[in-house]
Amino acid sequence: MEEFLDARNNGRRIHNDAQMSWTFQYRRAFAAIGEDQTVRVMKSYLPDPDFGFDAAHVLKAVWKKSQPAKDKSGFIRSWPDFSVVPEEYAKRQSGTGIETQEFVNDILSVVDDLIKTDAQGADYKHALKLATVAFSMPYVDKADMIKSLLQLPLPAIEKQNLLNVLVLSGEVIYSEIVLKGIDELLDEAKTNPWMLQEQDGWRLNAWLRL
């Protein structure tokens, strides 16, 4: 375990592209171990601005490994796959078949500490990244936390991934924040028109799908 952590810490010195590759490899390695010590170490790393997001993904992978596979076809779906929304919405409205996974509370406890009133912008961004992982696992009764996160004083683009995750989990999001994201994008595109042209305008389409 210590050797894995020493190697992971050396990731700070790796070029961004290579670092991304190593990041996924370390996530898979830790998740494959999946023992109590790994879980404890990952929980301790959650507040870390460099490694906390990866640690949250390892916890999610540990949880997911214990779950039966939902899609055995082998077909890889693009993300976000909004075809699941009607079913997830129905389950959340009925309140049946959903319980909060343990790791969700572990991650959101760190998120709660990060969004205290004296927090900095970097803390808010880290909190949002952690929350996207937490809310991609089963949970109930987190309305207050969701409201606090969506009200953070950050541009809407910083919250886009969280909004996608919330919709996929069956939550209802308000149109105001989606319209704000579109307005921010159009405003920035006035000086950077390529933002609406690149790859068939995927940035705008991502907001419109929400």
Short mmCIF file of C-alpha atoms in Angstrom, two decimals:
data_model
loop_
_atom_site.label_atom_id
_atom_site.label_comp_id
_atom_site.label_asym_id
_atom_site.label_seq_id
_atom_site.Cartn_x
_atom_site.Cartn_y
_atom_site.Cartn_z
CA MET A 1 0.00 0.00 0.00
CA GLU A 2 2.76 2.47 0.93
CA GLU A 3 4.53 1.77 -2.39
CA PHE A 4 1.31 2.51 -4.29
CA LEU A 5 0.92 5.81 -2.43
CA ASP A 6 4.53 6.84 -3.00
CA ALA A 7 4.13 6.14 -6.70
CA ARG A 8 0.81 7.98 -6.82
CA ASN A 9 2.33 11.05 -5.20
CA ASN A 10 5.01 11.11 -7.88
CA GLY A 11 2.16 11.78 -10.34
CA ARG A 12 2.55 15.48 -9.52
CA ARG A 13 5.59 15.60 -11.77
CA ILE A 14 4.05 13.85 -14.77
CA HIS A 15 2.96 15.68 -17.91
CA ASN A 16 -0.82 16.25 -18.02
CA ASP A 17 -1.57 13.70 -20.76
CA ALA A 18 0.59 11.01 -19.19
CA GLN A 19 -0.74 11.87 -15.77
CA MET A 20 -4.29 11.22 -16.93
CA SER A 21 -3.27 7.74 -18.09
CA TRP A 22 -1.53 6.97 -14.81
CA THR A 23 -4.48 8.35 -12.85
CA PHE A 24 -6.87 5.78 -14.31
CA GLN A 25 -4.33 3.02 -13.76
CA TYR A 26 -3.96 3.91 -10.09
CA ARG A 27 -7.73 4.10 -9.67
CA ARG A 28 -8.10 0.61 -11.12
CA ALA A 29 -5.24 -0.75 -9.02
CA PHE A 30 -6.64 0.55 -5.74
CA ALA A 31 -10.17 -0.53 -6.61
CA ALA A 32 -8.93 -4.02 -7.49
CA ILE A 33 -7.31 -4.34 -4.06
CA GLY A 34 -10.55 -3.21 -2.44
CA GLU A 35 -9.52 -4.12 1.09
CA ASP A 36 -10.38 -2.26 4.29
CA GLN A 37 -6.98 -0.58 4.39
CA THR A 38 -7.42 0.76 0.88
CA VAL A 39 -10.85 2.16 1.77
CA ARG A 40 -9.47 3.85 4.91
CA VAL A 41 -6.61 5.42 2.97
CA MET A 42 -8.88 6.64 0.19
CA LYS A 43 -11.22 8.24 2.73
CA SER A 44 -8.26 10.04 4.29
CA TYR A 45 -7.32 11.43 0.87
CA LEU A 46 -10.76 12.88 0.08
CA PRO A 47 -9.97 16.42 1.35
CA ASP A 48 -6.74 16.55 -0.67
CA PRO A 49 -7.12 18.97 -3.62
CA ASP A 50 -4.79 16.89 -5.82
CA PHE A 51 -5.84 13.34 -5.01
CA GLY A 52 -9.27 13.64 -3.39
CA PHE A 53 -11.22 13.31 -6.65
CA ASP A 54 -9.29 10.17 -7.59
CA ALA A 55 -9.82 8.77 -4.09
CA ALA A 56 -13.58 9.31 -4.43
CA HIS A 57 -13.53 7.43 -7.74
CA VAL A 58 -11.71 4.53 -6.10
CA LEU A 59 -14.39 4.34 -3.40
CA LYS A 60 -17.06 4.35 -6.09
CA ALA A 61 -15.25 1.60 -7.98
CA VAL A 62 -15.03 -0.50 -4.80
CA TRP A 63 -18.79 -0.09 -4.34
CA LYS A 64 -19.55 -0.78 -8.00
CA LYS A 65 -17.48 -3.96 -7.95
CA SER A 66 -19.86 -5.36 -5.34
CA GLN A 67 -22.93 -4.68 -7.50
CA PRO A 68 -24.40 -6.93 -10.20
CA ALA A 69 -23.73 -5.73 -13.72
CA LYS A 70 -26.72 -3.85 -15.14
CA ASP A 71 -25.77 -4.11 -18.80
CA LYS A 72 -24.25 -7.41 -19.89
CA SER A 73 -24.37 -6.61 -23.58
CA GLY A 74 -20.87 -5.15 -23.57
CA PHE A 75 -22.17 -2.09 -25.40
CA ILE A 76 -20.41 1.08 -24.25
CA ARG A 77 -22.86 3.94 -23.82
CA SER A 78 -21.84 7.56 -24.13
CA TRP A 79 -22.01 9.76 -21.06
CA PRO A 80 -24.38 11.23 -20.08
CA ASP A 81 -26.92 8.61 -21.14
CA PHE A 82 -30.23 10.32 -20.42
CA SER A 83 -32.23 7.27 -21.51
CA VAL A 84 -32.12 6.11 -17.86
CA VAL A 85 -33.73 9.29 -16.53
CA PRO A 86 -37.44 8.25 -16.66
CA GLU A 87 -36.75 5.10 -14.65
CA GLU A 88 -34.50 6.87 -12.14
CA TYR A 89 -37.00 9.70 -11.74
CA ALA A 90 -39.82 7.23 -11.08
CA LYS A 91 -37.75 5.41 -8.46
CA ARG A 92 -36.82 8.64 -6.69
CA GLN A 93 -40.40 9.91 -6.70
CA SER A 94 -41.71 6.63 -5.28
CA GLY A 95 -38.97 6.49 -2.66
CA THR A 96 -38.59 2.75 -3.12
CA GLY A 97 -35.54 0.68 -3.88
CA ILE A 98 -33.02 3.38 -2.97
CA GLU A 99 -30.78 3.60 0.09
CA THR A 100 -27.79 5.83 0.71
CA GLN A 101 -24.53 4.05 0.02
CA GLU A 102 -21.99 4.36 2.85
CA PHE A 103 -19.35 6.05 0.70
CA VAL A 104 -21.81 8.78 -0.28
CA ASN A 105 -21.99 9.99 3.32
CA ASP A 106 -18.20 9.74 3.68
CA ILE A 107 -17.65 11.92 0.62
CA LEU A 108 -20.42 14.41 1.40
CA SER A 109 -19.06 14.86 4.92
CA VAL A 110 -15.86 16.19 3.32
CA VAL A 111 -17.92 18.28 0.88
CA ASP A 112 -19.78 19.85 3.79
CA ASP A 113 -16.48 20.89 5.38
CA LEU A 114 -15.25 22.35 2.08
CA ILE A 115 -18.24 24.64 1.55
CA LYS A 116 -18.19 26.38 4.90
CA THR A 117 -18.70 30.15 4.78
CA ASP A 118 -14.96 30.91 4.94
CA ALA A 119 -14.08 28.57 2.06
CA GLN A 120 -12.15 29.66 -1.02
CA GLY A 121 -13.01 29.21 -4.68
CA ALA A 122 -10.66 26.24 -4.98
CA ASP A 123 -12.45 24.56 -2.08
CA TYR A 124 -15.80 25.07 -3.81
CA LYS A 125 -14.50 23.52 -7.03
CA HIS A 126 -13.08 20.54 -5.16
CA ALA A 127 -16.40 20.13 -3.35
CA LEU A 128 -18.29 20.07 -6.66
CA LYS A 129 -15.96 17.45 -8.11
CA LEU A 130 -16.36 15.22 -5.06
CA ALA A 131 -20.13 15.68 -5.14
CA THR A 132 -20.33 14.51 -8.76
CA VAL A 133 -18.88 11.19 -7.61
CA ALA A 134 -21.03 10.95 -4.49
CA PHE A 135 -24.30 11.62 -6.31
CA SER A 136 -23.48 9.06 -8.98
CA MET A 137 -24.02 6.42 -6.29
CA PRO A 138 -27.35 5.61 -4.60
CA TYR A 139 -28.56 8.20 -2.07
CA VAL A 140 -31.68 9.66 -0.47
CA ASP A 141 -32.60 12.83 1.42
CA LYS A 142 -29.79 15.08 0.21
CA ALA A 143 -31.91 18.03 -0.92
CA ASP A 144 -30.24 20.51 1.44
CA MET A 145 -26.75 19.54 0.30
CA ILE A 146 -27.75 19.74 -3.36
CA LYS A 147 -29.25 23.20 -2.82
CA SER A 148 -26.08 24.42 -1.08
CA LEU A 149 -23.87 23.14 -3.89
CA LEU A 150 -25.95 24.69 -6.66
CA GLN A 151 -25.91 28.03 -4.83
CA LEU A 152 -22.12 28.19 -4.57
CA PRO A 153 -20.71 31.47 -5.96
CA LEU A 154 -19.18 29.90 -9.06
CA PRO A 155 -20.01 30.09 -12.79
CA ALA A 156 -22.66 27.62 -13.92
CA ILE A 157 -20.12 25.81 -16.11
CA GLU A 158 -18.39 24.65 -12.92
CA LYS A 159 -21.62 22.93 -11.91
CA GLN A 160 -22.45 21.31 -15.25
CA ASN A 161 -21.09 17.85 -14.41
CA LEU A 162 -22.96 17.87 -11.12
CA LEU A 163 -26.16 18.85 -12.92
CA ASN A 164 -25.71 15.93 -15.33
CA VAL A 165 -25.21 13.51 -12.44
CA LEU A 166 -28.25 14.84 -10.59
CA VAL A 167 -30.48 14.45 -13.64
CA LEU A 168 -29.18 10.91 -14.18
CA SER A 169 -30.02 10.08 -10.58
CA GLY A 170 -33.63 11.16 -11.03
CA GLU A 171 -33.46 14.63 -9.50
CA VAL A 172 -35.35 17.61 -10.91
CA ILE A 173 -33.17 20.63 -11.65
CA TYR A 174 -34.43 24.16 -12.20
CA SER A 175 -34.23 25.70 -15.64
CA GLU A 176 -32.71 28.91 -14.26
CA ILE A 177 -29.27 27.39 -13.73
CA VAL A 178 -29.33 25.78 -17.19
CA LEU A 179 -30.27 29.10 -18.80
CA LYS A 180 -27.52 30.78 -16.80
CA GLY A 181 -25.01 28.28 -18.17
CA ILE A 182 -26.17 28.96 -21.72
CA ASP A 183 -25.98 32.73 -21.17
CA GLU A 184 -22.44 32.43 -19.78
CA LEU A 185 -21.36 30.34 -22.76
CA LEU A 186 -22.89 32.71 -25.32
CA ASP A 187 -21.32 35.68 -23.57
CA GLU A 188 -17.87 34.10 -23.61
CA ALA A 189 -18.34 33.05 -27.24
CA LYS A 190 -18.60 36.72 -28.23
CA THR A 191 -14.83 36.96 -27.89
CA ASN A 192 -14.13 33.24 -28.50
CA PRO A 193 -16.52 32.19 -31.31
CA TRP A 194 -14.72 28.86 -31.70
CA MET A 195 -16.42 27.74 -28.49
CA LEU A 196 -19.69 27.41 -30.42
CA GLN A 197 -18.10 26.02 -33.57
CA GLU A 198 -15.75 23.34 -32.24
CA GLN A 199 -16.98 19.76 -32.76
CA ASP A 200 -20.44 20.81 -33.95
CA GLY A 201 -21.01 23.09 -30.97
CA TRP A 202 -20.79 20.36 -28.34
CA ARG A 203 -20.56 22.89 -25.49
CA LEU A 204 -23.93 24.41 -26.30
CA ASN A 205 -25.48 21.02 -27.05
CA ALA A 206 -24.39 19.77 -23.64
CA TRP A 207 -26.45 22.51 -21.98
CA LEU A 208 -29.41 22.03 -24.31
CA ARG A 209 -29.58 18.31 -23.47
CA LEU A 210 -30.01 19.21 -19.82
#
